[in-house]
GROMACS .gro file of C-alpha atoms in nm:
model
  381
    1MET     CA    1  -0.555  -1.548   2.008
    2ASN     CA    2  -0.293  -1.487   1.745
    3GLU     CA    3  -0.474  -1.252   1.508
    4ALA     CA    4  -0.143  -1.205   1.301
    5LEU     CA    5  -0.163  -1.577   1.231
    6LEU     CA    6  -0.520  -1.549   1.114
    7ARG     CA    7  -0.433  -1.261   0.882
    8SER     CA    8  -0.131  -1.456   0.744
    9LEU     CA    9  -0.346  -1.760   0.665
   10THR     CA   10  -0.634  -1.579   0.504
   11PRO     CA   11  -0.495  -1.553   0.151
   12SER     CA   12  -0.396  -1.920   0.110
   13VAL     CA   13  -0.727  -2.036   0.262
   14LEU     CA   14  -0.911  -1.807   0.018
   15THR     CA   15  -0.702  -1.956  -0.270
   16VAL     CA   16  -0.804  -2.307  -0.171
   17LEU     CA   17  -1.175  -2.225  -0.191
   18VAL     CA   18  -1.138  -2.055  -0.521
   19ARG     CA   19  -0.944  -2.348  -0.660
   20ARG     CA   20  -1.219  -2.585  -0.548
   21GLY     CA   21  -1.480  -2.398  -0.748
   22ALA     CA   22  -1.612  -2.123  -0.521
   23ASP     CA   23  -1.671  -1.787  -0.688
   24PHE     CA   24  -1.454  -1.511  -0.522
   25ALA     CA   25  -1.739  -1.319  -0.350
   26ALA     CA   26  -1.882  -1.634  -0.187
   27ALA     CA   27  -1.535  -1.760  -0.098
   28GLU     CA   28  -1.446  -1.432   0.070
   29ASP     CA   29  -1.763  -1.439   0.278
   30ALA     CA   30  -1.705  -1.800   0.381
   31VAL     CA   31  -1.347  -1.719   0.493
   32GLN     CA   32  -1.463  -1.418   0.692
   33ASP     CA   33  -1.723  -1.647   0.865
   34ALA     CA   34  -1.448  -1.897   0.936
   35LEU     CA   35  -1.228  -1.633   1.095
   36VAL     CA   36  -1.514  -1.513   1.320
   37GLU     CA   37  -1.562  -1.884   1.427
   38ALA     CA   38  -1.191  -1.911   1.491
   39LEU     CA   39  -1.201  -1.608   1.717
   40ARG     CA   40  -1.488  -1.778   1.908
   41VAL     CA   41  -1.356  -2.128   1.935
   42TRP     CA   42  -0.972  -2.118   1.936
   43PRO     CA   43  -0.917  -1.948   2.275
   44ALA     CA   44  -1.057  -2.247   2.454
   45ASP     CA   45  -0.977  -2.519   2.196
   46PRO     CA   46  -0.689  -2.418   1.966
   47PRO     CA   47  -0.641  -2.650   1.671
   48ARG     CA   48  -0.322  -2.847   1.602
   49ASP     CA   49  -0.338  -2.750   1.231
   50ALA     CA   50  -0.463  -2.397   1.197
   51LYS     CA   51  -0.477  -2.369   0.822
   52GLY     CA   52  -0.645  -2.712   0.790
   53TRP     CA   53  -0.904  -2.604   1.043
   54LEU     CA   54  -0.973  -2.280   0.865
   55VAL     CA   55  -0.994  -2.456   0.525
   56THR     CA   56  -1.244  -2.709   0.662
   57VAL     CA   57  -1.463  -2.458   0.838
   58ALA     CA   58  -1.457  -2.209   0.549
   59TRP     CA   59  -1.560  -2.480   0.311
   60ARG     CA   60  -1.847  -2.585   0.521
   61LYS     CA   61  -1.958  -2.226   0.542
   62PHE     CA   62  -1.943  -2.194   0.173
   63LEU     CA   63  -2.149  -2.514   0.129
   64ASP     CA   64  -2.411  -2.396   0.382
   65ALA     CA   65  -2.447  -2.067   0.191
   66THR     CA   66  -2.468  -2.245  -0.137
   67ARG     CA   67  -2.742  -2.478  -0.025
   68ALA     CA   68  -2.939  -2.182   0.117
   69ASP     CA   69  -2.911  -1.987  -0.205
   70ALA     CA   70  -3.128  -2.108  -0.486
   71ALA     CA   71  -2.932  -1.912  -0.749
   72ARG     CA   72  -2.618  -2.107  -0.661
   73ARG     CA   73  -2.763  -2.459  -0.652
   74ARG     CA   74  -2.588  -2.549  -0.976
   75ARG     CA   75  -2.252  -2.533  -0.805
   76GLU     CA   76  -2.377  -2.776  -0.549
   77ASP     CA   77  -2.379  -3.057  -0.800
   78ARG     CA   78  -1.993  -3.020  -0.831
   79VAL     CA   79  -1.942  -3.075  -0.470
   80GLU     CA   80  -1.936  -3.452  -0.370
   81GLU     CA   81  -1.817  -3.413  -0.017
   82GLU     CA   82  -1.676  -3.169   0.241
   83PRO     CA   83  -1.306  -3.157   0.258
   84VAL     CA   84  -1.156  -3.405   0.507
   85PRO     CA   85  -0.987  -3.229   0.809
   86GLY     CA   86  -0.607  -3.250   0.787
   87ARG     CA   87  -0.295  -3.058   0.732
   88ALA     CA   88  -0.307  -2.836   0.431
   89PRO     CA   89  -0.001  -2.797   0.191
   90ALA     CA   90   0.243  -2.543   0.317
   91VAL     CA   91   0.238  -2.342  -0.005
   92ASP     CA   92   0.248  -1.958  -0.024
   93ASP     CA   93  -0.029  -1.869  -0.274
   94THR     CA   94  -0.046  -1.505  -0.192
   95LEU     CA   95   0.114  -1.368  -0.503
   96GLN     CA   96  -0.091  -1.600  -0.725
   97LEU     CA   97  -0.404  -1.471  -0.551
   98TYR     CA   98  -0.297  -1.107  -0.631
   99PHE     CA   99  -0.285  -1.212  -1.002
  100LEU     CA  100  -0.630  -1.392  -0.979
  101CYS     CA  101  -0.782  -1.078  -0.822
  102ALA     CA  102  -0.656  -0.860  -1.111
  103HIS     CA  103  -0.909  -1.034  -1.343
  104PRO     CA  104  -0.963  -0.904  -1.700
  105SER     CA  105  -1.326  -0.856  -1.633
  106LEU     CA  106  -1.244  -0.575  -1.387
  107THR     CA  107  -1.107  -0.225  -1.454
  108PRO     CA  108  -0.758  -0.185  -1.319
  109ALA     CA  109  -0.896   0.049  -1.046
  110SER     CA  110  -1.161  -0.199  -0.934
  111ALA     CA  111  -0.918  -0.487  -0.942
  112VAL     CA  112  -0.672  -0.299  -0.722
  113ALA     CA  113  -0.936  -0.198  -0.476
  114LEU     CA  114  -1.077  -0.551  -0.450
  115THR     CA  115  -0.736  -0.699  -0.403
  116LEU     CA  116  -0.639  -0.456  -0.127
  117ARG     CA  117  -0.963  -0.532   0.060
  118ALA     CA  118  -0.972  -0.911   0.016
  119VAL     CA  119  -0.600  -1.005   0.014
  120GLY     CA  120  -0.395  -0.702   0.131
  121GLY     CA  121  -0.599  -0.670   0.455
  122LEU     CA  122  -0.659  -0.298   0.417
  123THR     CA  123  -0.988  -0.147   0.534
  124THR     CA  124  -1.216   0.042   0.297
  125ARG     CA  125  -1.116   0.365   0.465
  126GLN     CA  126  -0.747   0.303   0.403
  127ILE     CA  127  -0.806   0.220   0.036
  128ALA     CA  128  -1.023   0.528  -0.006
  129GLU     CA  129  -0.745   0.748   0.135
  130ALA     CA  130  -0.484   0.591  -0.091
  131TYR     CA  131  -0.710   0.681  -0.396
  132LEU     CA  132  -0.807   1.020  -0.266
  133VAL     CA  133  -1.182   0.948  -0.273
  134PRO     CA  134  -1.461   0.940  -0.013
  135GLU     CA  135  -1.494   0.607   0.183
  136ALA     CA  136  -1.851   0.564   0.058
  137THR     CA  137  -1.733   0.588  -0.305
  138MET     CA  138  -1.475   0.325  -0.247
  139ALA     CA  139  -1.721   0.097  -0.075
  140GLN     CA  140  -1.940   0.114  -0.375
  141ARG     CA  141  -1.645   0.037  -0.608
  142ILE     CA  142  -1.552  -0.272  -0.412
  143SER     CA  143  -1.913  -0.386  -0.401
  144ARG     CA  144  -1.942  -0.343  -0.780
  145ALA     CA  145  -1.619  -0.536  -0.826
  146LYS     CA  146  -1.750  -0.820  -0.614
  147ARG     CA  147  -2.071  -0.836  -0.819
  148THR     CA  148  -1.875  -0.834  -1.148
  149VAL     CA  149  -1.658  -1.134  -1.057
  150SER     CA  150  -1.941  -1.320  -0.886
  151GLY     CA  151  -1.968  -1.652  -1.059
  152VAL     CA  152  -1.656  -1.589  -1.277
  153ARG     CA  153  -1.405  -1.870  -1.297
  154PHE     CA  154  -1.061  -1.732  -1.202
  155ASP     CA  155  -0.863  -1.897  -1.484
  156ARG     CA  156  -0.738  -1.583  -1.658
  157PRO     CA  157  -0.501  -1.392  -1.424
  158GLY     CA  158  -0.459  -1.018  -1.461
  159ASP     CA  159  -0.170  -0.816  -1.585
  160VAL     CA  160   0.157  -0.726  -1.419
  161ALA     CA  161   0.069  -0.356  -1.399
  162THR     CA  162  -0.233  -0.405  -1.182
  163VAL     CA  163  -0.052  -0.634  -0.949
  164LEU     CA  164   0.231  -0.380  -0.920
  165ARG     CA  165  -0.018  -0.114  -0.826
  166VAL     CA  166  -0.165  -0.331  -0.553
  167LEU     CA  167   0.181  -0.414  -0.413
  168TYR     CA  168   0.276  -0.047  -0.418
  169LEU     CA  169  -0.032   0.057  -0.229
  170VAL     CA  170   0.002  -0.223   0.026
  171PHE     CA  171   0.366  -0.120   0.096
  172ASN     CA  172   0.268   0.248   0.130
  173GLU     CA  173   0.001   0.159   0.381
  174GLY     CA  174   0.249  -0.049   0.573
  175TYR     CA  175   0.510   0.217   0.565
  176SER     CA  176   0.269   0.481   0.698
  177GLY     CA  177   0.264   0.266   1.020
  178ASP     CA  178  -0.115   0.203   1.033
  179VAL     CA  179  -0.074  -0.152   0.920
  180ASP     CA  180   0.262  -0.335   0.918
  181LEU     CA  181   0.249  -0.458   0.558
  182ALA     CA  182   0.569  -0.315   0.416
  183ALA     CA  183   0.786  -0.619   0.474
  184GLU     CA  184   0.516  -0.848   0.327
  185ALA     CA  185   0.490  -0.622   0.011
  186ILE     CA  186   0.870  -0.642  -0.026
  187ARG     CA  187   0.865  -1.019   0.010
  188LEU     CA  188   0.607  -1.062  -0.257
  189THR     CA  189   0.774  -0.809  -0.489
  190ARG     CA  190   1.102  -1.008  -0.452
  191GLN     CA  191   0.911  -1.320  -0.560
  192LEU     CA  192   0.762  -1.138  -0.862
  193ALA     CA  193   1.103  -0.999  -0.965
  194ALA     CA  194   1.251  -1.347  -0.939
  195SER     CA  195   0.987  -1.492  -1.176
  196ILE     CA  196   0.934  -1.205  -1.423
  197ASP     CA  197   1.197  -1.012  -1.611
  198HIS     CA  198   1.029  -0.673  -1.614
  199PRO     CA  199   1.204  -0.326  -1.563
  200GLU     CA  200   0.900  -0.187  -1.368
  201VAL     CA  201   0.894  -0.489  -1.131
  202ALA     CA  202   1.267  -0.417  -1.065
  203GLY     CA  203   1.185  -0.046  -1.030
  204LEU     CA  204   0.919  -0.116  -0.765
  205LEU     CA  205   1.140  -0.355  -0.578
  206ALA     CA  206   1.416  -0.087  -0.574
  207LEU     CA  207   1.172   0.178  -0.453
  208MET     CA  208   1.051  -0.037  -0.171
  209LEU     CA  209   1.410  -0.125  -0.059
  210LEU     CA  210   1.525   0.236  -0.070
  211HIS     CA  211   1.224   0.366   0.144
  212HIS     CA  212   1.253   0.068   0.378
  213ALA     CA  213   1.612   0.145   0.435
  214ARG     CA  214   1.516   0.467   0.617
  215ARG     CA  215   1.241   0.319   0.824
  216ALA     CA  216   1.435   0.298   1.153
  217ALA     CA  217   1.516   0.675   1.134
  218ARG     CA  218   1.162   0.786   1.055
  219THR     CA  219   1.045   0.804   1.408
  220ALA     CA  220   1.202   0.919   1.743
  221PRO     CA  221   1.204   0.694   2.056
  222ASP     CA  222   0.861   0.846   2.160
  223GLY     CA  223   0.709   0.745   1.831
  224SER     CA  224   0.700   1.100   1.692
  225LEU     CA  225   0.781   1.157   1.318
  226VAL     CA  226   1.127   1.267   1.210
  227PRO     CA  227   1.136   1.467   0.884
  228LEU     CA  228   1.382   1.336   0.619
  229ALA     CA  229   1.608   1.643   0.658
  230GLU     CA  230   1.650   1.570   1.028
  231GLN     CA  231   1.688   1.196   1.021
  232ASP     CA  232   1.998   1.029   1.154
  233ARG     CA  233   2.147   0.890   0.833
  234GLY     CA  234   2.373   0.664   1.031
  235ARG     CA  235   2.060   0.458   1.109
  236TRP     CA  236   1.979   0.408   0.745
  237ASP     CA  237   2.028   0.053   0.624
  238THR     CA  238   2.323   0.084   0.378
  239ALA     CA  239   2.282  -0.277   0.265
  240LEU     CA  240   1.926  -0.217   0.147
  241ILE     CA  241   2.029   0.116  -0.009
  242THR     CA  242   2.311  -0.047  -0.202
  243GLU     CA  243   2.087  -0.333  -0.316
  244GLY     CA  244   1.808  -0.090  -0.417
  245ILE     CA  245   2.049   0.125  -0.620
  246MET     CA  246   2.201  -0.165  -0.800
  247ILE     CA  247   1.859  -0.309  -0.896
  248LEU     CA  248   1.749   0.041  -1.011
  249GLN     CA  249   2.068   0.087  -1.227
  250GLY     CA  250   1.983  -0.252  -1.405
  251ALA     CA  251   1.633  -0.146  -1.466
  252LEU     CA  252   1.720   0.199  -1.605
  253ALA     CA  253   1.982   0.048  -1.836
  254ARG     CA  254   1.703  -0.117  -2.027
  255ASP     CA  255   1.569   0.219  -2.134
  256ARG     CA  256   1.208   0.137  -2.064
  257LEU     CA  257   1.129   0.405  -1.813
  258GLY     CA  258   0.822   0.369  -1.589
  259GLU     CA  259   0.682   0.541  -1.293
  260PHE     CA  260   0.823   0.310  -1.034
  261GLN     CA  261   1.175   0.349  -1.184
  262ALA     CA  262   1.141   0.729  -1.169
  263GLN     CA  263   1.015   0.719  -0.807
  264ALA     CA  264   1.308   0.492  -0.722
  265ALA     CA  265   1.556   0.739  -0.887
  266ILE     CA  266   1.425   1.015  -0.661
  267ALA     CA  267   1.450   0.797  -0.356
  268ALA     CA  268   1.811   0.695  -0.466
  269LEU     CA  269   1.918   1.052  -0.482
  270HIS     CA  270   1.794   1.113  -0.127
  271ALA     CA  271   1.967   0.800  -0.009
  272ASP     CA  272   2.292   0.888  -0.187
  273ALA     CA  273   2.330   1.231  -0.021
  274PRO     CA  274   2.567   1.225   0.279
  275THR     CA  275   2.373   1.512   0.445
  276ALA     CA  276   2.037   1.682   0.374
  277GLU     CA  277   2.224   1.996   0.257
  278GLU     CA  278   2.405   1.793  -0.013
  279THR     CA  279   2.089   1.649  -0.168
  280ASP     CA  280   2.089   1.708  -0.547
  281TRP     CA  281   1.751   1.891  -0.567
  282VAL     CA  282   1.802   2.004  -0.926
  283GLN     CA  283   1.818   1.644  -1.048
  284ILE     CA  284   1.527   1.546  -0.824
  285VAL     CA  285   1.314   1.826  -0.990
  286GLU     CA  286   1.416   1.662  -1.331
  287TRP     CA  287   1.302   1.325  -1.219
  288TYR     CA  288   0.972   1.468  -1.084
  289ASP     CA  289   0.919   1.626  -1.428
  290GLU     CA  290   0.962   1.278  -1.579
  291LEU     CA  291   0.726   1.128  -1.323
  292ALA     CA  292   0.457   1.393  -1.387
  293ARG     CA  293   0.484   1.324  -1.763
  294LEU     CA  294   0.432   0.947  -1.688
  295THR     CA  295   0.144   0.977  -1.446
  296ASP     CA  296  -0.003   1.326  -1.461
  297SER     CA  297  -0.068   1.285  -1.086
  298PRO     CA  298  -0.154   1.583  -0.870
  299VAL     CA  299   0.030   1.426  -0.577
  300VAL     CA  300   0.343   1.403  -0.790
  301ARG     CA  301   0.305   1.774  -0.875
  302LEU     CA  302   0.266   1.853  -0.507
  303ASN     CA  303   0.596   1.674  -0.417
  304ARG     CA  304   0.758   1.849  -0.711
  305ALA     CA  305   0.663   2.180  -0.566
  306VAL     CA  306   0.861   2.097  -0.256
  307ALA     CA  307   1.155   1.996  -0.464
  308VAL     CA  308   1.128   2.317  -0.667
  309GLY     CA  309   1.125   2.514  -0.339
  310GLU     CA  310   1.456   2.339  -0.238
  311ALA     CA  311   1.623   2.375  -0.584
  312ASP     CA  312   1.515   2.726  -0.680
  313GLY     CA  313   1.401   2.883  -0.354
  314PRO     CA  314   1.076   2.884  -0.151
  315ARG     CA  315   0.898   3.143  -0.362
  316ALA     CA  316   0.953   2.933  -0.671
  317GLY     CA  317   0.812   2.646  -0.481
  318LEU     CA  318   0.505   2.848  -0.372
  319ALA     CA  319   0.456   2.957  -0.725
  320ALA     CA  320   0.441   2.592  -0.832
  321LEU     CA  321   0.209   2.506  -0.545
  322ALA     CA  322  -0.034   2.789  -0.648
  323ALA     CA  323  -0.105   2.607  -0.967
  324LEU     CA  324  -0.249   2.301  -0.781
  325ASP     CA  325  -0.581   2.231  -0.615
  326SER     CA  326  -0.565   2.349  -0.259
  327SER     CA  327  -0.790   2.059  -0.150
  328LEU     CA  328  -0.512   1.806  -0.227
  329PRO     CA  329  -0.411   1.605   0.087
  330ARG     CA  330  -0.099   1.758   0.249
  331HIS     CA  331  -0.127   2.075   0.027
  332THR     CA  332  -0.167   2.292   0.342
  333ALA     CA  333   0.139   2.124   0.508
  334VAL     CA  334   0.358   2.182   0.200
  335ALA     CA  335   0.235   2.553   0.193
  336ALA     CA  336   0.329   2.584   0.567
  337TYR     CA  337   0.675   2.441   0.505
  338LEU     CA  338   0.749   2.672   0.201
  339HIS     CA  339   0.617   2.987   0.393
  340GLU     CA  340   0.842   2.898   0.680
  341ARG     CA  341   1.139   2.858   0.440
  342ASP     CA  342   1.042   3.209   0.299
  343GLY     CA  343   1.058   3.359   0.651
  344ASP     CA  344   0.682   3.418   0.684
  345LEU     CA  345   0.656   3.254   1.024
  346ALA     CA  346   0.301   3.382   1.111
  347THR     CA  347   0.151   3.231   0.798
  348ALA     CA  348   0.352   2.913   0.832
  349ALA     CA  349   0.228   2.864   1.201
  350ARG     CA  350  -0.127   2.916   1.093
  351LEU     CA  351  -0.105   2.671   0.798
  352TYR     CA  352   0.070   2.411   1.012
  353ALA     CA  353  -0.218   2.426   1.260
  354GLU     CA  354  -0.469   2.397   0.970
  355ALA     CA  355  -0.272   2.094   0.833
  356ALA     CA  356  -0.279   1.931   1.169
  357HIS     CA  357  -0.661   1.925   1.170
  358GLN     CA  358  -0.648   1.770   0.820
  359ALA     CA  359  -0.384   1.506   0.905
  360PRO     CA  360  -0.483   1.146   0.808
  361ASN     CA  361  -0.326   0.987   1.121
  362LEU     CA  362  -0.230   1.075   1.485
  363ALA     CA  363   0.146   1.074   1.428
  364GLU     CA  364   0.124   1.331   1.145
  365ARG     CA  365  -0.123   1.543   1.335
  366ALA     CA  366   0.110   1.546   1.632
  367HIS     CA  367   0.413   1.638   1.418
  368LEU     CA  368   0.225   1.920   1.250
  369THR     CA  369   0.098   2.053   1.584
  370ARG     CA  370   0.448   2.062   1.718
  371GLN     CA  371   0.568   2.247   1.410
  372ALA     CA  372   0.299   2.517   1.464
  373ALA     CA  373   0.385   2.541   1.832
  374ARG     CA  374   0.756   2.574   1.756
  375LEU     CA  375   0.696   2.864   1.525
  376ASN     CA  376   0.460   3.033   1.767
  377ALA     CA  377   0.728   3.017   2.027
  378ARG     CA  378   0.978   3.166   1.803
  379ARG     CA  379   0.751   3.453   1.714
  380SER     CA  380   0.686   3.532   2.088
  381ARG     CA  381   1.048   3.578   2.181
   0.00000   0.00000   0.00000
């Protein structure tokens, strides 16, 4: 069973149902039922046309649900017959579906959450972690979004800013390693950049390329994380870095700065440094100041504290960190790093161990545990 194939077909099948008149919530349920049926049937009887099979079965599931629900019988009059089995058009509708999910009837936050769940393939837990909220809160937000768009005709697509936010979060989840979505997010952002002349679209594409260029060096052969300062820069993809910087320069020249351009500028400064020691941390702090002004994000201010620690010394970084909420994700890990830089190995080791317990994934937990063990070994000599 090729589960990757099923995931790749889901957006276009969902689009077909929406175009045929199904409201989004009912269409999503029908597609999920079709996927369950595929998992049951395909191992013994694989179809010749996977997408056509899914469209047919999903549409039948939708019709069955419609007939069973008295509140939806009005839609049944618009359905003359079930779709004939056959090969569906080979059209990539994913980006269009992103825009349709960013419906004007939804708040931007709800539109992003709904799209990540329905189209991006992320779990409710992953979306909650991206938004720094409890999983139950995010589940309620997604449910409310589904109720809001239930029965709405998707003929008014949402705005570019919401779609960019979705693509950014999908890329970040893929880049973290839990779900391999980074390449797909880049592909869709390239499509968007080719169709829309918008500096923030270019900024997001540049940011993705610059981060993706370092992906091969982010993990060791055993799968453990490699911090940026310790990465083998010879493994970075120089073609992607060159492309990302060129795209960023074109966007910045338009003098319409946005958060993705500012983030890309920070990534470009890291990518442009021949060694970690030659990184222009002063300029990176300046870009973090711009980014904080644009977003007022606590996560941005947390990353800025690290940059301040590099530019002005660890005690300056700790002072910047002290102004932030200690419950922020990775706050403890940042504090551990700055205390180590300041020479306080005992405090740093303790904080690394605490941060390991708070880590959102196994790779990060293992890395922080190794950091704590390394410092404890140094202290025992």
